[in-house]
Structure formats: C-alpha cells, structure tokens
Short mmCIF file of C-alpha atoms in Angstrom, two decimals:
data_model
loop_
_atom_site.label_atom_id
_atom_site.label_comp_id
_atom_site.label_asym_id
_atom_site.label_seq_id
_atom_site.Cartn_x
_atom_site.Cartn_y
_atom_site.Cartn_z
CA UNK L 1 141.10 77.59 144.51
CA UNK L 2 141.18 79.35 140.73
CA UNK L 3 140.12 82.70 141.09
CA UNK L 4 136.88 83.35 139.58
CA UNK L 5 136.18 84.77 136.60
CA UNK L 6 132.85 86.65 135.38
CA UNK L 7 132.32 87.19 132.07
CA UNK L 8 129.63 90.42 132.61
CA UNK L 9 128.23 93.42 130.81
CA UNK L 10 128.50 96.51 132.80
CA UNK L 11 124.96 97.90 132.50
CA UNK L 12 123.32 94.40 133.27
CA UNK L 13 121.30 93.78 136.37
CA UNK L 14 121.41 89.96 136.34
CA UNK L 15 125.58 90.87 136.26
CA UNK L 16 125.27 93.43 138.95
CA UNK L 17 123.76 91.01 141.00
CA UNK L 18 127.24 88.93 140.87
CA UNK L 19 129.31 91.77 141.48
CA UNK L 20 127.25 92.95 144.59
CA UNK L 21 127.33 89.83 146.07
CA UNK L 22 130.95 89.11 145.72
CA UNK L 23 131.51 92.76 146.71
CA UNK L 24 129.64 91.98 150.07
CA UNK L 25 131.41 88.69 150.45
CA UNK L 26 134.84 90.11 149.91
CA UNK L 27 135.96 87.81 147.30
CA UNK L 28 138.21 88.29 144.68
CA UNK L 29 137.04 88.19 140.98
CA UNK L 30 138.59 88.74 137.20
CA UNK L 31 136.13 90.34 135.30
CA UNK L 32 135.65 90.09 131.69
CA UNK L 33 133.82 92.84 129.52
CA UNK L 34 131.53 91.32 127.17
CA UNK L 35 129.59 93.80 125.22
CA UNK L 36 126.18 92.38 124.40
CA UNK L 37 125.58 95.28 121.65
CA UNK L 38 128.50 94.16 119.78
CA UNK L 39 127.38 90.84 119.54
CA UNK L 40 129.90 89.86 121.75
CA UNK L 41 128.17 86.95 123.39
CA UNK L 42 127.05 85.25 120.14
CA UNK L 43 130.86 84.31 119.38
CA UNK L 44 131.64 80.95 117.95
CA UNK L 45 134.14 81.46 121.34
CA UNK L 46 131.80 82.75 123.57
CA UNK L 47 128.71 80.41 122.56
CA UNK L 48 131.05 77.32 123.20
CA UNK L 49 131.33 78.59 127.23
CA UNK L 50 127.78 79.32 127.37
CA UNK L 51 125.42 77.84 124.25
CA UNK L 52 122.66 80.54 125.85
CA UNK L 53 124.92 83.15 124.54
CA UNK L 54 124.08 85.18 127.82
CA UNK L 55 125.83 87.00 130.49
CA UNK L 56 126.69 86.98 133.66
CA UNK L 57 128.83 83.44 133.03
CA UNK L 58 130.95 82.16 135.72
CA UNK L 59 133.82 80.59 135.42
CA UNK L 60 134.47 78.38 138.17
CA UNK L 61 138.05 76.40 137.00
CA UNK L 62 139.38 76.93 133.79
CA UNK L 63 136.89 75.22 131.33
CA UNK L 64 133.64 74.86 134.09
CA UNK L 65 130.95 77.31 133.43
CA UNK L 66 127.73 78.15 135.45
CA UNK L 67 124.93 79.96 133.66
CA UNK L 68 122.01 81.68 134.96
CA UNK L 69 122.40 85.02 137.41
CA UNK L 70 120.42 83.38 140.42
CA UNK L 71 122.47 80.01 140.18
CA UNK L 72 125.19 81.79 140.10
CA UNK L 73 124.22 83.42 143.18
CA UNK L 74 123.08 80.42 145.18
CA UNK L 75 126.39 78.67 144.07
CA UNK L 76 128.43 81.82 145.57
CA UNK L 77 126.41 82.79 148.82
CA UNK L 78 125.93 78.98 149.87
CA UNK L 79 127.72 79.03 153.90
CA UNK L 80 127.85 83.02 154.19
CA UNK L 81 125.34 84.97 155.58
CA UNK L 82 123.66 86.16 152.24
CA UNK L 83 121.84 82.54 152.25
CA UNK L 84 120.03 80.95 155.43
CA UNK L 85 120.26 76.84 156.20
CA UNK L 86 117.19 76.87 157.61
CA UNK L 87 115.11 74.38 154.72
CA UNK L 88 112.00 76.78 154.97
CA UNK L 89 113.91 79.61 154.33
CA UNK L 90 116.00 78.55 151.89
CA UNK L 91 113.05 77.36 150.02
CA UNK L 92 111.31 81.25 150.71
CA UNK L 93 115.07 82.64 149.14
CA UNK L 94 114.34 80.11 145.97
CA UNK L 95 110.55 80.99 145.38
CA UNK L 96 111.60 85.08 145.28
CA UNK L 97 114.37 84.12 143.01
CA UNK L 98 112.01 82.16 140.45
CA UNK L 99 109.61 84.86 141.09
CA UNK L 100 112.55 87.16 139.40
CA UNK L 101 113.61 85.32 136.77
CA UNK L 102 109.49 84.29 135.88
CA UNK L 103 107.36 87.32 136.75
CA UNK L 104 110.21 90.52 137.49
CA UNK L 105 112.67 90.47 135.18
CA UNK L 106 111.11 89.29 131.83
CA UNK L 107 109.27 92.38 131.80
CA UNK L 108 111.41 94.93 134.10
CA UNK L 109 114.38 94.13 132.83
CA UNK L 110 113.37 93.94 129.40
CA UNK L 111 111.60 97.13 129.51
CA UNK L 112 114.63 98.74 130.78
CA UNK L 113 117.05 97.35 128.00
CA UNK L 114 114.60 98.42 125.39
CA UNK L 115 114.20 102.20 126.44
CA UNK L 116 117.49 102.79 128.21
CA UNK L 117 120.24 100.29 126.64
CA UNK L 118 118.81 100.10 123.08
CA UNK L 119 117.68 103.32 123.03
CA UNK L 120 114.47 102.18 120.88
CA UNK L 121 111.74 103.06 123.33
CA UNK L 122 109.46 104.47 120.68
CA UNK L 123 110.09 101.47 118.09
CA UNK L 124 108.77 98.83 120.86
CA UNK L 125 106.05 100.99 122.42
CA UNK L 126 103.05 98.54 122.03
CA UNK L 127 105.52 95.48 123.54
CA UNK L 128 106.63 97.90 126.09
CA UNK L 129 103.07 98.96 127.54
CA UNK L 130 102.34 94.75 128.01
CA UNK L 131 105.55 94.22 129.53
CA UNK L 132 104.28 97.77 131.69
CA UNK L 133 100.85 96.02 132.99
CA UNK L 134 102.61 92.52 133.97
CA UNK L 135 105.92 94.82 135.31
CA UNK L 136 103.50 97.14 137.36
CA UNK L 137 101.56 93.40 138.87
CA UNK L 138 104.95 92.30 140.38
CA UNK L 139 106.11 95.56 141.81
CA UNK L 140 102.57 95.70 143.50
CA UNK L 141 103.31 92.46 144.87
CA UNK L 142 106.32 93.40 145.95
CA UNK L 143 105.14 96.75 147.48
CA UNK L 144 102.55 94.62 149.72
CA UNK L 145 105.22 91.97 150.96
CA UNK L 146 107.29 95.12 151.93
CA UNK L 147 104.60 96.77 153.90
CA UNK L 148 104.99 94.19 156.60
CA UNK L 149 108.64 93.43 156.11
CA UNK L 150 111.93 95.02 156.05
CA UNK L 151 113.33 92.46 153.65
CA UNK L 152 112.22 89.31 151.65
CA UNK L 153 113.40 86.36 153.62
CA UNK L 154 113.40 85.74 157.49
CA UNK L 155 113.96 89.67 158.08
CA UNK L 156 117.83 89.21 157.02
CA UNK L 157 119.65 91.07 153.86
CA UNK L 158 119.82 88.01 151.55
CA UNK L 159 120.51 86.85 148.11
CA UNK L 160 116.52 86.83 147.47
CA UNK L 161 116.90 90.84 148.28
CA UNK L 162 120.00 91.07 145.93
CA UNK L 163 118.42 89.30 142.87
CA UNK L 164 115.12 91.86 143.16
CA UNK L 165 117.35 94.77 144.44
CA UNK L 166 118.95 94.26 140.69
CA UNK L 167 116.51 95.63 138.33
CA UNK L 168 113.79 96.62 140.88
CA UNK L 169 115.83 99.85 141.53
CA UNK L 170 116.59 100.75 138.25
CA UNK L 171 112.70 100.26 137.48
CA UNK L 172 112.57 104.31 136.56
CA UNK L 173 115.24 103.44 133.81
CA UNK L 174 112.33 101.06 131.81
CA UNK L 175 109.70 103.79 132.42
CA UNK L 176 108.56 102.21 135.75
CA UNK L 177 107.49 104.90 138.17
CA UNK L 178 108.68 103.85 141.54
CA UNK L 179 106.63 106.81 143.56
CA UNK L 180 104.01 104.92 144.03
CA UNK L 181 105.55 102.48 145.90
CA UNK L 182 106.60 103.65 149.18
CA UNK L 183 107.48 100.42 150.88
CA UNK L 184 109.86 99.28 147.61
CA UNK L 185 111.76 102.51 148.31
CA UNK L 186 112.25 102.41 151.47
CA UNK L 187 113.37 98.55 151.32
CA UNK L 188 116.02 100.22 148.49
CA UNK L 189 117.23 102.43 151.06
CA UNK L 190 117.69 99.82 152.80
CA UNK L 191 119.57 97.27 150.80
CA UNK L 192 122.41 100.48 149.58
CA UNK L 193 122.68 101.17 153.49
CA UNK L 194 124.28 97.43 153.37
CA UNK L 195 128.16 96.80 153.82
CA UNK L 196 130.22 96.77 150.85
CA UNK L 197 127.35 97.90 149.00
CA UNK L 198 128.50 99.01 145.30
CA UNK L 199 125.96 100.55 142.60
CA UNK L 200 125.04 98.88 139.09
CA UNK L 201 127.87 100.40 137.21
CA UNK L 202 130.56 100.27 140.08
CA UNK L 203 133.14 98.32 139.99
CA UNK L 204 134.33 95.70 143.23
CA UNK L 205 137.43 96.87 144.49
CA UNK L 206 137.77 92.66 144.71
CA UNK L 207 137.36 92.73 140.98
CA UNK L 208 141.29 92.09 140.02
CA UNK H 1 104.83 65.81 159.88
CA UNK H 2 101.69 66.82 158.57
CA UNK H 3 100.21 65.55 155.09
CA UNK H 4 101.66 68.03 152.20
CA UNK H 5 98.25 69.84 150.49
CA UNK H 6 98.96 70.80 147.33
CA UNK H 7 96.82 73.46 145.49
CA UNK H 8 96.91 72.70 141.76
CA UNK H 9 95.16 72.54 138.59
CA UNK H 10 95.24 69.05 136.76
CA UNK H 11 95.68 70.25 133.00
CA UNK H 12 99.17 72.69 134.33
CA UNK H 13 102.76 71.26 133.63
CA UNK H 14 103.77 73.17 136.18
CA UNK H 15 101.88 71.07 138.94
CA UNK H 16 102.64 68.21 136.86
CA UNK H 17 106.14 68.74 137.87
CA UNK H 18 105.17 68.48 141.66
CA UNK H 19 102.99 65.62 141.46
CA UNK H 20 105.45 63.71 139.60
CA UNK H 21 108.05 64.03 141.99
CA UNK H 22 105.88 63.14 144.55
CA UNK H 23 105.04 60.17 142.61
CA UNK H 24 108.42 58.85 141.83
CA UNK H 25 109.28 59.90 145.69
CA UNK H 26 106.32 58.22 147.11
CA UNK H 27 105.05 60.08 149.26
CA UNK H 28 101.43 60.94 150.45
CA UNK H 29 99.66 64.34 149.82
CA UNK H 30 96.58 65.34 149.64
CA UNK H 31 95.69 67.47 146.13
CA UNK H 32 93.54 70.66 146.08
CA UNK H 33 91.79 71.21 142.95
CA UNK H 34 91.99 74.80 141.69
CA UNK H 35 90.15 75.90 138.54
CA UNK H 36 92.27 78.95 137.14
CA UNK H 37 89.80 79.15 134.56
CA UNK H 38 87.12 79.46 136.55
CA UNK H 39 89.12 82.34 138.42
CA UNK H 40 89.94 80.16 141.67
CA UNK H 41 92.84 81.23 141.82
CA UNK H 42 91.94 84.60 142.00
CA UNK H 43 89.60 84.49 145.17
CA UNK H 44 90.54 86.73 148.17
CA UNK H 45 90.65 82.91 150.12
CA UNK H 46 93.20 81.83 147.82
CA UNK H 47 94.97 85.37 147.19
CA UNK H 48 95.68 84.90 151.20
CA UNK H 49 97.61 81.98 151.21
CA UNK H 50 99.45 83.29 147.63
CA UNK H 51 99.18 86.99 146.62
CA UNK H 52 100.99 85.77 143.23
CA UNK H 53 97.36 84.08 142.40
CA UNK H 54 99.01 80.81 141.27
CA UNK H 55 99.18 77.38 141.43
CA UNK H 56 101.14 75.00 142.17
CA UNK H 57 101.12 76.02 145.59
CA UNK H 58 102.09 73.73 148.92
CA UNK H 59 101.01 73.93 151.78
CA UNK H 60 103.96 72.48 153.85
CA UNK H 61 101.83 72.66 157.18
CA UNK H 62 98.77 74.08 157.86
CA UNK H 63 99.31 77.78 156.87
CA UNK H 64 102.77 77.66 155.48
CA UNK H 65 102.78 78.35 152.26
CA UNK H 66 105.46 77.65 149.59
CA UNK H 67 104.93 78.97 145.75
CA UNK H 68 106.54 78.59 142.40
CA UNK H 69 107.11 74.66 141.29
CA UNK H 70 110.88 75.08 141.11
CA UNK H 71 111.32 76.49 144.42
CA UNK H 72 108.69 73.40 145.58
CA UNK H 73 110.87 70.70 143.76
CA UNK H 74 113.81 71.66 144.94
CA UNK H 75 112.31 71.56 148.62
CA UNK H 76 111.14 68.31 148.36
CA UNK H 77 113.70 66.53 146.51
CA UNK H 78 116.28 68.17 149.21
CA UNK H 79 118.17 64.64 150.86
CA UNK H 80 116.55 62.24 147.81
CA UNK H 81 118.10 60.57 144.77
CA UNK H 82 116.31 63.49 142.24
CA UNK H 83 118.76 66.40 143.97
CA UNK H 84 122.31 66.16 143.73
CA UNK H 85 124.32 66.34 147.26
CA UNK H 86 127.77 67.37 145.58
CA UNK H 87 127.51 71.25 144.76
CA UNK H 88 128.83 71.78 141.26
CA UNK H 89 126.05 69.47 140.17
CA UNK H 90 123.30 71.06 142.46
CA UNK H 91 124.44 74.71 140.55
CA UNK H 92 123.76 73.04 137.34
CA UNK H 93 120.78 71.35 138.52
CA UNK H 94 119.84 75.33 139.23
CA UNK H 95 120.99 76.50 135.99
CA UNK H 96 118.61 74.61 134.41
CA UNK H 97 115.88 75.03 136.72
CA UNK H 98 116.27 78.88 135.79
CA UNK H 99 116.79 78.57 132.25
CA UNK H 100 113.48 76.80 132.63
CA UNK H 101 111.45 79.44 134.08
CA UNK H 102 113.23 82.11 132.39
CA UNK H 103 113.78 80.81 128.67
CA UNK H 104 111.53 77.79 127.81
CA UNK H 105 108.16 77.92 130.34
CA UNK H 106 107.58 81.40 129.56
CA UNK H 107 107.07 80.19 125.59
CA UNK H 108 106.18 76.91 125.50
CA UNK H 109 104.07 76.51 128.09
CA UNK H 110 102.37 80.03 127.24
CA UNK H 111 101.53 78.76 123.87
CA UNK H 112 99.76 75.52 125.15
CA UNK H 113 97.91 77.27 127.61
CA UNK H 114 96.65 80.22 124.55
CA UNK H 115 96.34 77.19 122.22
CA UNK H 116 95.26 74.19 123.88
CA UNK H 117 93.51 75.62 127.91
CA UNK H 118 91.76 78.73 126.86
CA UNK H 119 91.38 77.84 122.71
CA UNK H 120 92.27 80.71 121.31
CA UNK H 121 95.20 80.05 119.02
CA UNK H 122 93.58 82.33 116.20
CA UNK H 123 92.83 85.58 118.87
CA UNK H 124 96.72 85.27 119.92
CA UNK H 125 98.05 84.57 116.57
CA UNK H 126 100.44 87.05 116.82
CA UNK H 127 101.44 86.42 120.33
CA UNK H 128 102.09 83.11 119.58
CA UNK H 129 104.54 83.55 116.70
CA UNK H 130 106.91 85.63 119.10
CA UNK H 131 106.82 82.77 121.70
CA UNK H 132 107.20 79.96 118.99
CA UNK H 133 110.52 82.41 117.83
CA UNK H 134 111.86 81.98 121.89
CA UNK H 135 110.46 78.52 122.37
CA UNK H 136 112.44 77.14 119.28
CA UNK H 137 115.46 78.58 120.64
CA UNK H 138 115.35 76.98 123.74
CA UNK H 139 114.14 73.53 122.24
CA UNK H 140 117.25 73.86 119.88
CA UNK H 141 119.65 74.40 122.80
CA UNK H 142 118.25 71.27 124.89
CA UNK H 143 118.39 68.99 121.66
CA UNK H 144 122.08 70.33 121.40
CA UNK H 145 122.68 69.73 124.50
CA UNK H 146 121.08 65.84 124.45
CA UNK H 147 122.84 64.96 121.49
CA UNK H 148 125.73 64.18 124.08
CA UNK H 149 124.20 63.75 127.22
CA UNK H 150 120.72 61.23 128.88
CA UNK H 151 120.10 63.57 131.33
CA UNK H 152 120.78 67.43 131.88
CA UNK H 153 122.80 67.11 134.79
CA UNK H 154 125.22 64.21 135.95
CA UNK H 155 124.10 61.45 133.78
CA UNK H 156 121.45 60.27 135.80
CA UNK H 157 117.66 61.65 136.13
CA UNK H 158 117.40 64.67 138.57
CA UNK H 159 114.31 67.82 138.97
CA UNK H 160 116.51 69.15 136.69
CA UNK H 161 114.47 66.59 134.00
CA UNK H 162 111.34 66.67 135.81
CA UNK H 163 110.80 70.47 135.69
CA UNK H 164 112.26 70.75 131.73
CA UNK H 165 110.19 67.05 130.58
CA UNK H 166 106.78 69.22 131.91
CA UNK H 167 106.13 71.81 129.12
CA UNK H 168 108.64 69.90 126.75
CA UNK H 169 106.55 66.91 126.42
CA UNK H 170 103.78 68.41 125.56
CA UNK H 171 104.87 70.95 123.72
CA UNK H 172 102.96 69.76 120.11
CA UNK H 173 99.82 71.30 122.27
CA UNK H 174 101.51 74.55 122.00
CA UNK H 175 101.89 74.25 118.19
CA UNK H 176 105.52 73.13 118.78
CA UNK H 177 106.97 70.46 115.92
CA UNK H 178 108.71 67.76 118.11
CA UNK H 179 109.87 65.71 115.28
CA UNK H 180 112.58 68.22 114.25
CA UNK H 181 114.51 67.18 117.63
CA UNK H 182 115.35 63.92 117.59
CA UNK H 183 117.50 63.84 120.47
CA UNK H 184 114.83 65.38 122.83
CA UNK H 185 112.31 62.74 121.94
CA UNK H 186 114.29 60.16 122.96
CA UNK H 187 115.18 61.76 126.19
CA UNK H 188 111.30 62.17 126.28
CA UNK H 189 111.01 58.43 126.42
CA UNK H 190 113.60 57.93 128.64
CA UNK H 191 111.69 60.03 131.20
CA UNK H 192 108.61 57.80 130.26
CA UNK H 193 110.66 54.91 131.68
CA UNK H 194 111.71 55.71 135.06
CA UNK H 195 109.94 54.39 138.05
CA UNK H 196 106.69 55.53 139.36
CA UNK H 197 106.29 57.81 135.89
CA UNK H 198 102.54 59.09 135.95
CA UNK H 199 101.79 60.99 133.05
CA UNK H 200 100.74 64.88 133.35
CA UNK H 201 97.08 64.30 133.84
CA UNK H 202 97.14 61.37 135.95
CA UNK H 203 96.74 60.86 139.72
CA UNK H 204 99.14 59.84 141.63
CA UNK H 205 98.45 57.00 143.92
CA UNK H 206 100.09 58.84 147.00
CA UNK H 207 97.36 61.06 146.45
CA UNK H 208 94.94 60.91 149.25
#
C-alpha cells in the first residue's frame, strides 16, 4: 500500500479529526500543510485534487482523492475498532456524523473560524449570534444524549465521538460557553483519556 | 421483520429521498404524516422518538429509531444495487452524501423551504441572497463535475444521485436558475428515467 497522504490545515477540526484517528490507529501518514488563509486551497493545483477547494483531502494512491472529513473517516476506521459492524450501529455512527456536518459544525465550526482563525469576531457579530442560537440547540442535544451515555454509539469510543469531539471541544474558541454543559465535559474528559490521544494542534508521531 | 414506519412530511426533499429509494427498492412501509408546519414535529410524543425534532425519521422496529435521510439511505440501500459493495466507491458514494448535507442542502433546500413552504421570500430577502451565493457554488461544482460523468459515483445510479437529485431538482422553487447548468438538467432527466421513479410528492405504491 502507498502511504497516505493528508493534505490538512493545522488549526482545522474537520483535519484534526484525521489526524486523531490515524493517531489512534497507528498508521503512518505524510502530511501536507495547506494554509487556507493564504489561499492555498483555491490553487489552479490544489482545486484540480479537490474542485471543493477544502481541506482535510486524502490521498489514497497517487492521483485518488477522497473529500469530506467524515468520509474520510469512515473510509479509514472501516475493520478497526473506531467503527462497529453491527448494521444498527453503524447506521447510529452515520446519523451523528450527518448530524455534524448538518446541524454542529456549520455553525460551531464556523463560529470558531470567524472569532478565533480570522480574527474578525466584531465584523460578523450579527451572523455570529444566529450561528450562536442554532450552535447552542445542538450542544443541548448533545448535553441530553450524554446524560445517559458515556459515548455516542453502543457505549464504545468511536468515529461518531471523534467527528463531534473535533470542534465540540474547542466550542469556547467560537464564543460557546461549555459550563453549562456538564455531561459534554465530562464525555471530553473522556475521549482525551483515550489511547494515542493527540490534541488539535499536535502532531501524530505516525505523521512521516 | 417488521413493516419500516416512516415519519415524514410530503412537501420535504429530504423524505423524498427515502421514499424514493424505497420505491425503486420495492419495498413495503407504512408512511407517517408529520406536519412541521403545524409544529408536529415539535410535540413532546415526537421529540421522544427524535430529540433533533425532524423528519425523515424511521422507525426500523417498533421503538428503534433512526434519523437524518443520509444515514437512513445508506441503511437501507446496504446489500442493494443503489450502494456500492467495493470500498473506494462506497467512500465516494460518502463524499457526496456529505458534501450534500454540508454544502448544497443547507442552501438550496433552505431557500425552497423560506420561498416556496413557509412563503416568505420577501421577509428573508437577505437570508436568501447568502444561500443563493453557497447554493450556486455547489450547483457549479456538480455541473462541472457532470460535464464528464452520468452519475456521481461509478457510472451507474447510486444514493449518491438519489440524495443530491432531491433539493437539485427542485431547486427553481428556491429561486435557483436551472437553465444555466446544462449538464445537471440532463442528469436530472436521467434520474427521471430509472425504474420505479416517483416524483417528490407522489406516493409510493409500497406504501401501505
């Protein structure tokens, strides 16, 4: 087999994700800077690898790319532990991660790389406070799930826990305040008591 | 196995998505009307069997629960002729499935719901040109993409269609201009022509 390589932005959550995983899995990765503030993924170059001019890319053989963070981590964690076979489950790891990408991230995330990457809190304040109310909706969902459970799917550490681990724990970053929700912090005490757990802006030591 | 109930709302694309498969599957289910305008899916009954307060929703047996349509298509087309078996072509089935919820639903379908559901296209006006911006982009990268390919993944019709065709298709209802993408509309008709194609507010006749 190639050895993987993931063209990433050190900051990102939907690249952490990637790194976490393949920290935990113990495989070996290349990883490629691409700096999103410099434009970096709107290349002629890099637009022709992924037309969604987006990071984290994989490269799975030279020339074959897969798009999309929670793809990518499906793709990666399918026969290890991080993803169950059981059909029910599986199918309870795929509605969290759609949950992510549909009702977590686009306002998490977002709010996050506004105030803390951009540095422009004050410029999108009245976009900010929406993407607050719809942002505070899925962390209360969250924090409910988590009162009766120690993690998302089938009471195992999986990739569903990884993908909302990402940005949910960086939350405080996008003016999210996580106090109020007991249950979410314990659960992220939790998921950085895991083996091989690195943090957002750590690199793998399997990242060659 | 027990008859699939699915909780849905005629007018949504993303039940469509479900009952289309179903269709094109053939197999039985029984459908649960849900009026998210009239706030059903915001009753403590229906909050209990989905705090997320959405629809689609199936019920796989009685009191399992399984939300978000990706998450459901993927479950049900698992072992059929819509889900690929060989797993680079499942990850890109994924991809797109993601891109879906994460670049394209949360514009295109948003729009139709503001513009065409709830009529008020004038009270969002402003709303509506920042998810128009979005929405074009990802219409422009699927019309790239079908100027050299039928189908997203494989050459051949997978959920990866079904769950894109839903909003796409009716995107004009969102104040989208189709005619601009040449390439989409005819992958639009090709949809139109597969088997057991029921359009998005039609009943399927496995529905019992």
């Amino acid at each position: 087999m190639e050895t993987l390589r993931l063209y990433d932005f050190l900051p990102s959550g939907n690249g952490y994700k990637i790194r976490l995983l393949l920290s935990q899995i113990g495989m070996p990765f290349e990883r490629v800077e691409v700096n999103i503030l410099k434009g970096e993924s709107r290349t002629p170059e890099f637009l022709s690898k992924n037309p969604a001019g987006k990071i984290p890319l994989l490269e799975i053989e030279p020339g074959k790319y897969l798009a999309e963070s929670n793809a990518i981590l499906i793709y990666l964690s399918e026969g290890t532990e991080f993803l169950p076979y059981d059909r029910l489950l599986r199918a309870q790891v795929l509605q969290w991660l759609f949950f992510e990408q549909n009702s977590h991230e686009p306002f998490i995330a977002t709010s996050r790389f506004l105030i803390s990457i951009l540095g422009k809190g004050d410029q999108y304040k009245e976009a900010i406070e929406q993407k607050h109310k719809s942002g505070y909706a899925a962390l209360s969902l969250m924090e409910s799930y988590l009162q009766t459970h120690n993690f998302f799917v089938g009471e195992r550490y999986t990739i569903a826990d990884i993908a909302l681990f990402a940005y949910t724990h960086v939350a405080d970053e996008g003016g999210f305040d996580l106090t109020q929700f007991p249950a979410i912090q314990a659960w992220i005490e939790r998921v950085k008591a895991q083996p091989e757990y690195i943090s957002i802006t750590e690199e793998s030591k399997y990242c060659i």
